[in-house]
DNA sequence: AACGCTAACATACCGGGGGTATGCGAACGG
DNA sequence: CCGTTCGCATACCCCCGGTATGTTAGCGTT
């Protein structure tokens, strides 16, 4: 049966990405050897360098993939609400819950900033989850629900808070930790509410 | 003139630490080659492996050093105030200001979690800046100034928020960014205040 | 339908750098 | 004063990322 080149290409690319994602999540970027990823994907190093230009290139693509999925999950959770305030809360909670995914933890939160460099990581983050957060905050400012202020510092503060909290929750044995964190986050968010007029 | 062994040992150790710190801050962990650090310190790789068991070992010691200094700076800033609430604010502001130090940024905030592993990084963080934060929060809970609640989730949220904000501030060209971040942080902190009784 | 061309890999090789095993001289203790 | 040990230097290994080159099979062209 004739396998077209395009099909073959897509197949190996998918296999490399899937295997890379698994290993990056499990062993961390520097714990992964590229040749083994290729071998597990049924090809050799040459194929990996043909599709992605370097080990970091493969990692970058995996990061983009995971980030896109995370952004969609967060957006979907927010969209289940109509009230903009509840949208913000739902998005934040979805992000915290996403921390239970090892791929998100290890790849996005731990390795990505140092492997890709903080600047590139931030630029990519901006296009997915952080953008949703910034938009939600701007909606709330426009609606007069939170005080008029630049949203960028707020975005960074909240983004960092949730990144760290997600990592912590992943290690926490306590069953109440998630609920407690959500409560604490609610308190902090409430501080942003504009004083009643 | 007789140079005792203890003196010699201490001198090389200091030289390696100083040079390592410079390079780790400038080039990042993986951009640093251990042999060059040793050469710049006037010794060879052998000396480095004699004092620290590995490249990561040297890095770990540098991390501990930088973290201790940071903890002291934060504590000193807090101690200039009597009111516990102002102590918390001062500590947070000192931490944000510390982000202007490249050593803190690159070594502590970017590389340390992935090089040492998130668990070990967190354990070390716990012993310096995070501990001060947790203690300040517990004081505020005990004084009834913020609502009674577990302080650990709060600590992680705030710690993460300030880590990320410090990194962002370092890249921000805006002169107002620091002031805006401090304002936003104040809002979030105010959300924690216990409702007036 | 034969043929050159190129895409999609495989194979072979290089070099840098972390780690280690061993050597050696100079302080130290008895 | 002499053996011992400490504080390194030297020489070496080898893993792994990267590259240069070879090879086969699909594809458009006449």
XYZ file of C-alpha atoms (C1' of nucleotides) in Angstrom:
454
model
C 0.000 0.000 0.000
C 1.318 3.367 -0.978
C 2.173 5.630 1.896
C 2.412 9.186 0.686
C 5.304 11.326 1.808
C 3.036 13.806 3.553
C 1.435 11.036 5.600
C 4.775 9.554 6.537
C 6.136 12.934 7.510
C 3.136 13.753 9.670
C 3.267 10.351 11.329
C 6.920 10.544 12.401
C 6.459 14.101 13.536
C 3.528 13.101 15.712
C 5.431 10.115 17.095
C 8.443 12.272 18.006
C 6.261 14.892 19.658
C 4.297 12.334 21.652
C 7.380 10.487 22.860
C 9.203 13.730 23.585
C 6.322 15.039 25.589
C 6.159 11.875 27.663
C 9.867 11.926 28.437
C 10.208 15.648 29.016
C 7.356 15.441 31.514
C 8.822 12.409 33.243
C 12.568 13.080 33.264
C 12.937 16.793 32.634
C 14.634 18.402 29.661
C 18.210 17.576 30.586
C 17.328 14.084 31.693
C 16.111 13.243 28.223
C 18.488 12.003 25.523
C 17.275 12.795 22.061
C 18.459 9.557 20.451
C 16.315 7.566 22.874
C 13.269 9.631 22.065
C 13.853 8.905 18.399
C 14.411 5.210 19.026
C 11.185 4.941 21.018
C 9.440 6.728 18.171
C 10.745 4.159 15.730
C 13.220 6.435 13.962
C 16.744 7.747 14.515
C 18.294 11.003 15.610
C 18.513 12.133 12.001
C 14.740 12.251 11.709
C 14.453 14.345 14.832
C 16.981 16.851 13.517
C 15.194 16.877 10.179
C 11.841 17.832 11.701
C 13.069 20.056 14.532
C 16.413 21.753 14.216
C 17.635 20.872 17.675
C 16.682 19.224 20.921
C 15.516 22.618 22.129
C 13.453 22.895 18.946
C 11.540 19.727 19.749
C 11.082 20.935 23.303
C 9.816 24.297 22.097
C 7.161 22.639 19.952
C 6.093 20.434 22.846
C 5.849 23.506 25.069
C 3.652 25.283 22.526
C 1.422 22.244 22.292
C 0.982 21.866 26.053
C 0.463 25.585 26.445
C -2.255 25.643 23.808
C -4.121 22.823 25.505
C -3.834 24.528 28.857
C -5.109 27.801 27.438
C -8.094 26.037 25.939
C -8.907 24.292 29.175
C -8.791 27.571 31.086
C -10.859 29.399 28.481
C -13.429 26.618 28.395
C -13.825 26.747 32.162
C -14.273 30.509 32.075
C -16.789 30.372 29.258
C -19.115 28.259 31.333
C -19.970 31.424 33.246
C -21.646 34.644 32.205
C -20.599 36.935 35.027
C -17.097 38.282 34.268
C -16.091 37.958 37.891
C -17.069 34.312 37.935
C -15.234 33.846 34.667
C -12.034 35.052 36.292
C -12.508 32.768 39.276
C -13.320 29.768 37.120
C -10.285 30.369 34.930
C -8.015 30.607 37.949
C -9.418 27.424 39.432
C -9.020 25.590 36.172
C -5.396 26.660 36.060
C -4.783 25.435 39.594
C -6.378 22.110 38.730
C -4.199 21.822 35.650
C -1.194 21.594 37.929
C -2.087 17.976 38.543
C -0.869 17.226 35.031
C 2.840 16.355 35.215
C 3.387 17.623 31.676
C 2.189 21.054 32.671
C 4.212 21.072 35.841
C 7.562 19.894 34.657
C 7.512 21.158 31.089
C 5.702 24.464 31.342
C 6.388 25.634 34.852
C 9.818 24.277 35.701
C 11.899 23.636 32.594
C 10.541 25.984 29.951
C 11.779 29.268 31.453
C 15.371 28.122 31.765
C 15.565 26.067 28.552
C 13.919 28.586 26.248
C 15.019 31.583 28.235
C 12.662 33.610 30.346
C 11.914 36.109 27.586
C 10.823 33.551 25.018
C 8.889 31.624 27.619
C 7.012 34.728 28.611
C 6.265 35.583 24.986
C 4.761 32.128 24.511
C 2.861 32.301 27.777
C 1.462 35.621 26.659
C -0.178 33.941 23.684
C -2.009 31.345 25.704
C -3.006 31.375 29.346
C -1.640 34.769 30.312
C -3.560 36.416 27.508
C -6.833 35.011 28.748
C -6.031 36.281 32.197
C -5.187 39.751 30.924
C -8.368 39.904 28.872
C -10.489 38.837 31.805
C -8.925 41.538 33.939
C -9.465 44.180 31.285
C -13.097 43.217 31.020
C -13.452 43.670 34.756
C -11.752 47.061 34.620
C -13.986 48.140 31.748
C -17.045 47.005 33.664
C -15.898 48.985 36.685
C -15.824 45.861 38.827
C -12.182 46.227 39.710
C -10.392 49.536 40.133
C -9.032 51.252 37.056
C -5.333 50.385 36.858
C -2.790 48.955 34.457
C -3.558 45.266 34.091
C -0.077 44.080 33.249
C 1.356 44.157 36.783
C -1.803 42.479 37.990
C -1.493 39.808 35.334
C 2.083 39.023 36.292
C 1.288 38.906 40.012
C -1.680 36.594 39.541
C 0.042 34.466 36.943
C 3.029 33.948 39.208
C 0.843 33.254 42.217
C -1.035 30.535 40.396
C 2.057 28.997 38.809
C 3.652 28.578 42.193
C 0.466 27.448 43.862
C -0.081 24.832 41.175
C 3.411 23.457 41.738
C 2.899 23.419 45.473
C -0.467 21.718 45.234
C 1.103 18.960 43.166
C 3.415 18.047 46.068
C 0.914 18.601 48.811
C -0.517 15.476 50.336
C -3.326 17.381 51.993
C -6.753 16.866 50.521
C -7.852 20.279 51.716
C -4.939 22.137 50.175
C -6.760 22.873 46.945
C -9.824 24.231 48.708
C -7.666 26.333 51.051
C -5.703 27.754 48.143
C -8.873 28.612 46.276
C -10.174 30.407 49.354
C -6.986 32.362 49.802
C -7.000 33.263 46.119
C -10.573 34.498 46.441
C -9.529 36.781 49.267
C -6.712 38.252 47.199
C -8.972 38.720 44.204
C -11.577 40.418 46.356
C -8.997 42.993 47.281
C -9.028 44.124 43.675
C -12.745 44.948 43.691
C -13.438 48.604 43.247
C -14.813 50.286 46.360
C -18.564 50.497 46.128
C -19.749 53.794 44.730
C 55.636 33.056 54.704
C 53.801 30.001 55.772
C 50.334 29.613 54.344
C 48.398 27.169 56.424
C 46.305 24.539 54.747
C 43.109 25.843 56.285
C 43.790 29.315 54.904
C 44.586 27.972 51.463
C 41.506 25.810 51.450
C 39.251 28.671 52.485
C 40.805 30.965 49.886
C 40.248 28.631 46.926
C 36.780 27.844 48.103
C 35.934 31.518 48.255
C 37.463 32.147 44.841
C 35.496 29.322 43.273
C 32.268 30.487 44.862
C 32.794 34.084 43.785
C 33.680 33.209 40.216
C 30.900 30.644 40.002
C 28.381 33.135 41.244
C 29.458 35.708 38.667
C 29.225 33.270 35.792
C 26.028 31.534 36.872
C 24.372 34.935 37.096
C 25.710 36.084 33.737
C 25.476 32.959 31.561
C 23.060 30.653 33.358
C 23.859 27.235 34.768
C 24.198 25.383 31.483
C 26.108 28.198 29.842
C 28.867 27.871 32.413
C 31.709 25.403 31.976
C 33.223 24.320 35.238
C 36.798 24.201 33.993
C 36.626 27.873 33.044
C 35.328 28.826 36.446
C 38.260 27.017 37.989
C 40.735 28.624 35.590
C 39.428 32.087 36.381
C 39.707 31.252 40.060
C 43.365 30.319 39.546
C 42.922 26.584 40.019
C 41.836 23.573 37.938
C 38.765 21.410 37.703
C 40.244 19.044 40.256
C 40.039 21.685 42.941
C 36.406 22.354 42.178
C 35.547 18.669 42.432
C 37.511 18.421 45.644
C 35.534 21.193 47.335
C 32.141 20.552 45.791
C 31.272 17.091 44.538
C 29.859 18.211 41.226
C 28.972 21.209 39.133
C 25.520 21.076 40.660
C 27.175 21.012 44.079
C 28.932 24.307 43.450
C 25.704 25.729 42.121
C 23.800 24.547 45.163
C 26.218 26.309 47.484
C 25.973 29.512 45.451
C 22.195 29.285 45.602
C 22.293 28.909 49.372
C 24.585 31.926 49.639
C 22.443 34.182 47.468
C 19.310 33.010 49.205
C 20.735 33.789 52.626
C 21.654 37.300 51.572
C 18.240 37.860 50.089
C 16.554 36.614 53.243
C 18.617 38.995 55.323
C 17.796 41.947 53.082
C 14.083 41.200 53.316
C 14.217 40.710 57.061
C 16.178 43.908 57.544
C 13.638 45.894 55.562
C 10.808 44.432 57.585
C 12.529 45.092 60.886
C 12.617 48.800 60.178
C 8.908 48.857 60.987
C 6.996 48.133 64.158
C 3.538 47.595 62.806
C 3.274 43.980 61.601
C 1.260 45.018 58.567
C 3.929 47.474 57.526
C 6.531 44.798 58.118
C 4.811 42.567 55.606
C 4.584 45.356 53.046
C 8.198 46.373 53.530
C 9.380 42.800 53.175
C 7.440 42.355 49.967
C 8.780 45.583 48.538
C 12.329 44.653 49.440
C 11.854 41.365 47.640
C 10.577 43.075 44.525
C 13.518 45.458 44.592
C 15.908 42.522 44.933
C 14.847 41.405 41.488
C 17.125 44.076 40.055
C 20.054 41.894 41.087
C 20.914 39.589 38.173
C 22.264 36.978 40.545
C 18.918 36.714 42.255
C 17.015 36.620 39.008
C 18.957 34.119 37.014
C 20.280 31.931 39.804
C 17.438 31.847 42.296
C 14.353 32.407 40.218
C 15.140 30.863 36.844
C 17.792 28.161 37.110
C 17.581 26.865 40.647
C 14.215 25.075 40.389
C 15.184 23.071 37.329
C 18.809 22.394 38.253
C 18.231 21.380 41.859
C 14.744 20.077 41.257
C 11.677 21.874 42.453
C 11.493 19.986 45.736
C 15.004 20.819 46.860
C 14.629 24.386 45.677
C 11.493 24.785 47.709
C 13.115 23.298 50.786
C 15.930 25.828 50.514
C 13.547 28.679 49.846
C 11.632 27.660 52.934
C 14.698 28.326 55.057
C 15.229 31.877 53.875
C 12.758 34.273 52.318
C 9.679 32.086 52.348
C 10.112 31.471 56.046
C 10.127 35.166 56.808
C 6.982 35.572 54.762
C 5.247 32.719 56.542
C 6.217 34.111 59.942
C 4.957 37.569 59.054
C 1.660 36.098 57.952
C 1.324 34.051 61.122
C 1.957 37.139 63.215
C -0.830 38.894 61.354
C -3.178 35.969 61.887
C -2.311 35.841 65.567
C -2.936 39.579 65.874
C -6.308 39.140 64.181
C -5.312 41.532 61.412
C -5.885 38.995 58.675
C -8.522 36.295 58.762
C -7.717 33.068 60.544
C -6.637 30.585 57.868
C -3.801 28.223 57.029
C -0.824 30.375 56.076
C 0.896 27.908 53.791
C -1.336 28.411 50.752
C -1.089 32.138 51.290
C 2.668 31.934 51.488
C 2.924 30.032 48.220
C 0.557 32.376 46.420
C 2.378 35.495 47.573
C 5.813 34.001 47.082
C 4.966 33.016 43.533
C 3.382 36.353 42.793
C 6.476 38.227 43.886
C 8.899 35.883 42.141
C 7.143 36.393 38.849
C 6.679 40.111 39.385
C 10.360 40.528 40.183
C 11.314 38.792 36.937
C 8.869 40.899 34.978
C 10.070 44.116 36.543
C 13.607 43.306 35.491
C 12.561 43.281 31.816
C 10.191 46.172 32.039
C 11.485 49.407 30.620
C 8.744 51.401 32.295
C 9.803 53.558 35.218
C 6.355 53.331 36.731
C 6.186 49.570 36.602
C 7.577 49.128 40.095
C 5.155 51.611 41.636
C 2.240 50.059 39.763
C 3.195 46.580 40.912
C 3.496 47.732 44.502
C 0.051 49.287 44.282
C -1.480 46.152 42.813
C 0.221 44.083 45.491
C -1.206 46.353 48.190
C -4.671 45.778 46.817
C -4.229 42.041 46.922
C -2.825 42.150 50.428
C -5.714 44.318 51.573
C -8.059 41.563 50.485
C -6.597 39.431 53.262
C -7.521 41.865 56.026
C -10.057 40.490 58.411
C -13.441 42.173 58.146
C -13.743 44.897 60.763
C -15.410 43.690 63.902
C 7.056 4.392 -18.225
C 11.385 5.872 -17.560
C 14.034 9.350 -15.333
C 16.029 12.921 -12.822
C 14.977 15.297 -8.567
C 14.074 16.003 -4.024
C 12.096 14.957 0.376
C 12.630 12.018 4.374
C 15.100 9.873 6.636
C 19.675 6.573 8.207
C 24.661 6.233 9.226
C 29.082 7.782 10.566
C 31.628 10.970 12.773
C 33.213 14.984 15.601
C 33.943 17.698 19.701
C 32.814 19.726 24.051
C 32.313 19.160 28.700
C 30.980 16.686 33.072
C 32.845 13.255 35.769
C 36.730 10.092 37.608
C 41.027 7.794 38.677
C 45.537 8.639 39.776
C 49.778 11.281 40.750
C 52.349 14.595 43.587
C 54.181 18.106 46.544
C 53.741 20.521 50.610
C 51.791 21.199 55.217
C 50.841 18.675 59.503
C 51.291 15.606 63.602
C 54.089 12.633 66.316
C 62.627 14.161 60.853
C 59.542 11.203 58.705
C 55.326 9.051 57.509
C 50.689 10.587 56.618
C 47.182 13.106 54.749
C 45.301 16.981 52.636
C 44.736 19.947 48.659
C 45.044 20.101 44.660
C 46.992 19.002 39.299
C 47.054 15.829 35.296
C 45.343 12.521 32.278
C 41.714 10.072 30.794
C 36.871 8.276 29.811
C 32.461 8.675 27.641
C 28.069 10.419 27.031
C 25.433 13.180 24.131
C 24.247 17.189 21.181
C 25.245 18.511 16.778
C 26.778 17.923 11.740
C 28.081 16.115 7.376
C 27.165 12.736 4.183
C 24.923 8.694 2.210
C 20.644 6.194 0.649
C 16.026 5.002 -0.683
C 11.523 5.875 -2.115
C 7.893 9.002 -3.639
C 6.864 12.579 -7.141
C 6.406 15.644 -11.086
C 7.856 15.843 -15.937
C 8.128 14.608 -20.768
